[in-house]
Amino acid sequence: MTRIMALDVGDKTIGIALSDPMLITSQPLETIKRTKVKFDIDRIEELVNENEVSTLIVGLPKNMNNTIGPQAMRVISFVDLIKKRLDIEIIYQDERMTTLESEAVLIDMSVRRENRKKHIDKIAASFILQSYLDRRNNG
């Protein structure tokens, strides 16, 4: 069975989440500390292959007025580089508010402020993926 993977692409980290084989739920997988684009894409490619991923969902950080800003343009440029390496379906998913939602979850779980940074990006990726899966499964 193939899975779906989500990316929350930031300037310093990339949060990654993975669906279950039934494509119903999303689980946080890992956070890549960004170094060089080549290494970032190498790791994404490894995860895609290891987990038999058929589709990548990429969070697109739109502005609150639904326009594409500089950060969204950076994400699109990064995805263009992924497309050159991977023959995989890539879908953009609106990611507005996912970081705030992730922060709220970590606070509810009483995760200390200094430890939140380790988890926030992969949890945000999980929110991105879960929104996509819910929309996909509910028609």
PDB file of C-alpha atoms in Angstrom:
ATOM      1  CA  MET A   1       0.000   0.000   0.000  1.00  0.00           C
ATOM      2  CA  THR A   2       1.188   3.476  -0.758  1.00  0.00           C
ATOM      3  CA  ARG A   3       1.123   6.364   1.669  1.00  0.00           C
ATOM      4  CA  ILE A   4       0.867  10.123   1.496  1.00  0.00           C
ATOM      5  CA  MET A   5       3.547  12.359   3.013  1.00  0.00           C
ATOM      6  CA  ALA A   6       3.287  16.037   3.941  1.00  0.00           C
ATOM      7  CA  LEU A   7       5.957  18.700   4.162  1.00  0.00           C
ATOM      8  CA  ASP A   8       5.907  21.892   6.182  1.00  0.00           C
ATOM      9  CA  VAL A   9       8.774  23.747   4.502  1.00  0.00           C
ATOM     10  CA  GLY A  10      10.436  26.506   6.472  1.00  0.00           C
ATOM     11  CA  ASP A  11      13.697  28.382   6.105  1.00  0.00           C
ATOM     12  CA  LYS A  12      15.451  26.440   8.897  1.00  0.00           C
ATOM     13  CA  THR A  13      13.518  23.180   9.105  1.00  0.00           C
ATOM     14  CA  ILE A  14      11.167  20.916   7.162  1.00  0.00           C
ATOM     15  CA  GLY A  15       8.478  19.160   9.158  1.00  0.00           C
ATOM     16  CA  ILE A  16       7.392  15.803   7.776  1.00  0.00           C
ATOM     17  CA  ALA A  17       4.263  13.756   8.447  1.00  0.00           C
ATOM     18  CA  LEU A  18       3.113  10.440   7.033  1.00  0.00           C
ATOM     19  CA  SER A  19      -0.319   8.916   6.542  1.00  0.00           C
ATOM     20  CA  ASP A  20      -1.263   5.477   7.743  1.00  0.00           C
ATOM     21  CA  PRO A  21      -1.557   2.825   4.972  1.00  0.00           C
ATOM     22  CA  MET A  22      -5.363   3.267   4.885  1.00  0.00           C
ATOM     23  CA  LEU A  23      -4.927   7.021   4.176  1.00  0.00           C
ATOM     24  CA  ILE A  24      -7.111   7.984   7.124  1.00  0.00           C
ATOM     25  CA  THR A  25      -4.795   9.440   9.759  1.00  0.00           C
ATOM     26  CA  SER A  26      -1.612  11.470   9.829  1.00  0.00           C
ATOM     27  CA  GLN A  27       1.338  10.992  12.163  1.00  0.00           C
ATOM     28  CA  PRO A  28       4.290  13.342  12.672  1.00  0.00           C
ATOM     29  CA  LEU A  29       7.412  11.641  11.292  1.00  0.00           C
ATOM     30  CA  GLU A  30      10.490  13.850  11.632  1.00  0.00           C
ATOM     31  CA  THR A  31      11.951  17.309  11.332  1.00  0.00           C
ATOM     32  CA  ILE A  32      14.792  17.906   8.903  1.00  0.00           C
ATOM     33  CA  LYS A  33      17.242  20.591   9.990  1.00  0.00           C
ATOM     34  CA  ARG A  34      17.970  22.403   6.736  1.00  0.00           C
ATOM     35  CA  THR A  35      21.559  22.517   5.542  1.00  0.00           C
ATOM     36  CA  LYS A  36      21.900  22.409   1.764  1.00  0.00           C
ATOM     37  CA  VAL A  37      18.971  22.008  -0.610  1.00  0.00           C
ATOM     38  CA  LYS A  38      20.564  18.889  -2.122  1.00  0.00           C
ATOM     39  CA  PHE A  39      20.770  17.210   1.299  1.00  0.00           C
ATOM     40  CA  ASP A  40      17.222  18.276   2.180  1.00  0.00           C
ATOM     41  CA  ILE A  41      15.880  16.727  -1.016  1.00  0.00           C
ATOM     42  CA  ASP A  42      18.076  13.619  -0.546  1.00  0.00           C
ATOM     43  CA  ARG A  43      16.407  12.998   2.827  1.00  0.00           C
ATOM     44  CA  ILE A  44      12.915  13.616   1.428  1.00  0.00           C
ATOM     45  CA  GLU A  45      13.665  11.172  -1.395  1.00  0.00           C
ATOM     46  CA  GLU A  46      14.871   8.542   1.129  1.00  0.00           C
ATOM     47  CA  LEU A  47      11.671   8.915   3.154  1.00  0.00           C
ATOM     48  CA  VAL A  48       9.501   8.734   0.037  1.00  0.00           C
ATOM     49  CA  ASN A  49      11.197   5.507  -1.033  1.00  0.00           C
ATOM     50  CA  GLU A  50      11.327   3.906   2.445  1.00  0.00           C
ATOM     51  CA  ASN A  51       7.623   4.548   3.046  1.00  0.00           C
ATOM     52  CA  GLU A  52       6.312   3.864  -0.476  1.00  0.00           C
ATOM     53  CA  VAL A  53       4.885   7.366  -0.757  1.00  0.00           C
ATOM     54  CA  SER A  54       2.710   8.041  -3.812  1.00  0.00           C
ATOM     55  CA  THR A  55       1.793  11.673  -3.144  1.00  0.00           C
ATOM     56  CA  LEU A  56       3.444  14.635  -1.449  1.00  0.00           C
ATOM     57  CA  ILE A  57       1.272  17.283   0.181  1.00  0.00           C
ATOM     58  CA  VAL A  58       3.162  20.533   0.625  1.00  0.00           C
ATOM     59  CA  GLY A  59       1.929  23.266   2.924  1.00  0.00           C
ATOM     60  CA  LEU A  60       1.637  26.571   1.082  1.00  0.00           C
ATOM     61  CA  PRO A  61       1.919  29.515   3.478  1.00  0.00           C
ATOM     62  CA  LYS A  62      -0.554  31.925   1.921  1.00  0.00           C
ATOM     63  CA  ASN A  63      -1.159  35.364   3.347  1.00  0.00           C
ATOM     64  CA  MET A  64      -4.343  35.812   5.368  1.00  0.00           C
ATOM     65  CA  ASN A  65      -5.940  37.547   2.349  1.00  0.00           C
ATOM     66  CA  ASN A  66      -5.265  34.371   0.275  1.00  0.00           C
ATOM     67  CA  THR A  67      -2.406  35.887  -1.755  1.00  0.00           C
ATOM     68  CA  ILE A  68       0.999  34.342  -2.383  1.00  0.00           C
ATOM     69  CA  GLY A  69       3.798  36.118  -0.527  1.00  0.00           C
ATOM     70  CA  PRO A  70       7.588  35.764  -0.410  1.00  0.00           C
ATOM     71  CA  GLN A  71       7.559  32.695   1.869  1.00  0.00           C
ATOM     72  CA  ALA A  72       5.097  30.890  -0.411  1.00  0.00           C
ATOM     73  CA  MET A  73       7.307  31.724  -3.388  1.00  0.00           C
ATOM     74  CA  ARG A  74      10.291  30.138  -1.578  1.00  0.00           C
ATOM     75  CA  VAL A  75       8.232  26.992  -0.958  1.00  0.00           C
ATOM     76  CA  ILE A  76       7.188  26.849  -4.631  1.00  0.00           C
ATOM     77  CA  SER A  77      10.830  27.217  -5.718  1.00  0.00           C
ATOM     78  CA  PHE A  78      11.861  24.392  -3.386  1.00  0.00           C
ATOM     79  CA  VAL A  79       9.061  22.165  -4.711  1.00  0.00           C
ATOM     80  CA  ASP A  80      10.214  22.871  -8.282  1.00  0.00           C
ATOM     81  CA  LEU A  81      13.579  21.362  -7.291  1.00  0.00           C
ATOM     82  CA  ILE A  82      11.863  18.319  -5.765  1.00  0.00           C
ATOM     83  CA  LYS A  83       9.930  17.823  -9.021  1.00  0.00           C
ATOM     84  CA  LYS A  84      13.232  17.565 -10.901  1.00  0.00           C
ATOM     85  CA  ARG A  85      14.297  14.653  -8.676  1.00  0.00           C
ATOM     86  CA  LEU A  86      11.100  12.782  -7.847  1.00  0.00           C
ATOM     87  CA  ASP A  87       8.442  11.467 -10.187  1.00  0.00           C
ATOM     88  CA  ILE A  88       5.620  11.835  -7.683  1.00  0.00           C
ATOM     89  CA  GLU A  89       2.335  13.686  -7.480  1.00  0.00           C
ATOM     90  CA  ILE A  90       2.712  16.928  -5.506  1.00  0.00           C
ATOM     91  CA  ILE A  91      -0.293  18.836  -4.185  1.00  0.00           C
ATOM     92  CA  TYR A  92      -0.260  22.182  -2.380  1.00  0.00           C
ATOM     93  CA  GLN A  93      -2.380  22.519   0.762  1.00  0.00           C
ATOM     94  CA  ASP A  94      -3.207  25.806   2.450  1.00  0.00           C
ATOM     95  CA  GLU A  95      -1.279  25.815   5.721  1.00  0.00           C
ATOM     96  CA  ARG A  96      -2.494  29.027   7.310  1.00  0.00           C
ATOM     97  CA  MET A  97      -2.774  28.700  11.076  1.00  0.00           C
ATOM     98  CA  THR A  98      -1.149  25.227  11.315  1.00  0.00           C
ATOM     99  CA  THR A  99       1.822  26.512  13.304  1.00  0.00           C
ATOM    100  CA  LEU A 100      -0.508  28.233  15.771  1.00  0.00           C
ATOM    101  CA  GLU A 101      -2.584  25.040  16.076  1.00  0.00           C
ATOM    102  CA  SER A 102       0.589  23.010  16.627  1.00  0.00           C
ATOM    103  CA  GLU A 103       1.796  25.396  19.312  1.00  0.00           C
ATOM    104  CA  ALA A 104      -1.565  25.114  21.079  1.00  0.00           C
ATOM    105  CA  VAL A 105      -1.361  21.304  21.059  1.00  0.00           C
ATOM    106  CA  LEU A 106       2.146  21.359  22.519  1.00  0.00           C
ATOM    107  CA  ILE A 107       1.064  23.826  25.222  1.00  0.00           C
ATOM    108  CA  ASP A 108      -1.938  21.608  26.051  1.00  0.00           C
ATOM    109  CA  MET A 109       0.491  18.685  26.369  1.00  0.00           C
ATOM    110  CA  SER A 110       2.607  20.776  28.788  1.00  0.00           C
ATOM    111  CA  VAL A 111       5.671  20.603  26.539  1.00  0.00           C
ATOM    112  CA  ARG A 112       8.271  23.056  27.789  1.00  0.00           C
ATOM    113  CA  ARG A 113       8.892  26.087  25.570  1.00  0.00           C
ATOM    114  CA  GLU A 114      12.494  25.069  24.766  1.00  0.00           C
ATOM    115  CA  ASN A 115      11.322  21.606  23.636  1.00  0.00           C
ATOM    116  CA  ARG A 116       8.484  22.825  21.420  1.00  0.00           C
ATOM    117  CA  LYS A 117      10.850  23.793  18.594  1.00  0.00           C
ATOM    118  CA  LYS A 118      11.864  20.139  18.210  1.00  0.00           C
ATOM    119  CA  HIS A 119       8.284  19.079  17.507  1.00  0.00           C
ATOM    120  CA  ILE A 120       6.334  22.012  16.112  1.00  0.00           C
ATOM    121  CA  ASP A 121       7.222  21.578  12.420  1.00  0.00           C
ATOM    122  CA  LYS A 122       6.403  17.880  12.181  1.00  0.00           C
ATOM    123  CA  ILE A 123       3.149  18.490  14.071  1.00  0.00           C
ATOM    124  CA  ALA A 124       2.305  21.327  11.658  1.00  0.00           C
ATOM    125  CA  ALA A 125       3.022  18.899   8.772  1.00  0.00           C
ATOM    126  CA  SER A 126       0.660  16.438  10.437  1.00  0.00           C
ATOM    127  CA  PHE A 127      -2.099  19.094  10.559  1.00  0.00           C
ATOM    128  CA  ILE A 128      -1.489  19.873   6.875  1.00  0.00           C
ATOM    129  CA  LEU A 129      -1.741  16.202   5.964  1.00  0.00           C
ATOM    130  CA  GLN A 130      -4.765  15.525   8.159  1.00  0.00           C
ATOM    131  CA  SER A 131      -6.681  18.429   6.566  1.00  0.00           C
ATOM    132  CA  TYR A 132      -5.879  17.011   3.134  1.00  0.00           C
ATOM    133  CA  LEU A 133      -6.885  13.457   4.143  1.00  0.00           C
ATOM    134  CA  ASP A 134     -10.150  14.658   5.713  1.00  0.00           C
ATOM    135  CA  ARG A 135     -11.045  16.642   2.583  1.00  0.00           C
ATOM    136  CA  ARG A 136     -10.068  13.726   0.324  1.00  0.00           C
ATOM    137  CA  ASN A 137     -11.985  11.110   2.325  1.00  0.00           C
ATOM    138  CA  ASN A 138     -15.112  13.217   2.808  1.00  0.00           C
ATOM    139  CA  GLY A 139     -15.458  13.964  -0.886  1.00  0.00           C
TER     140      GLY A 139
END
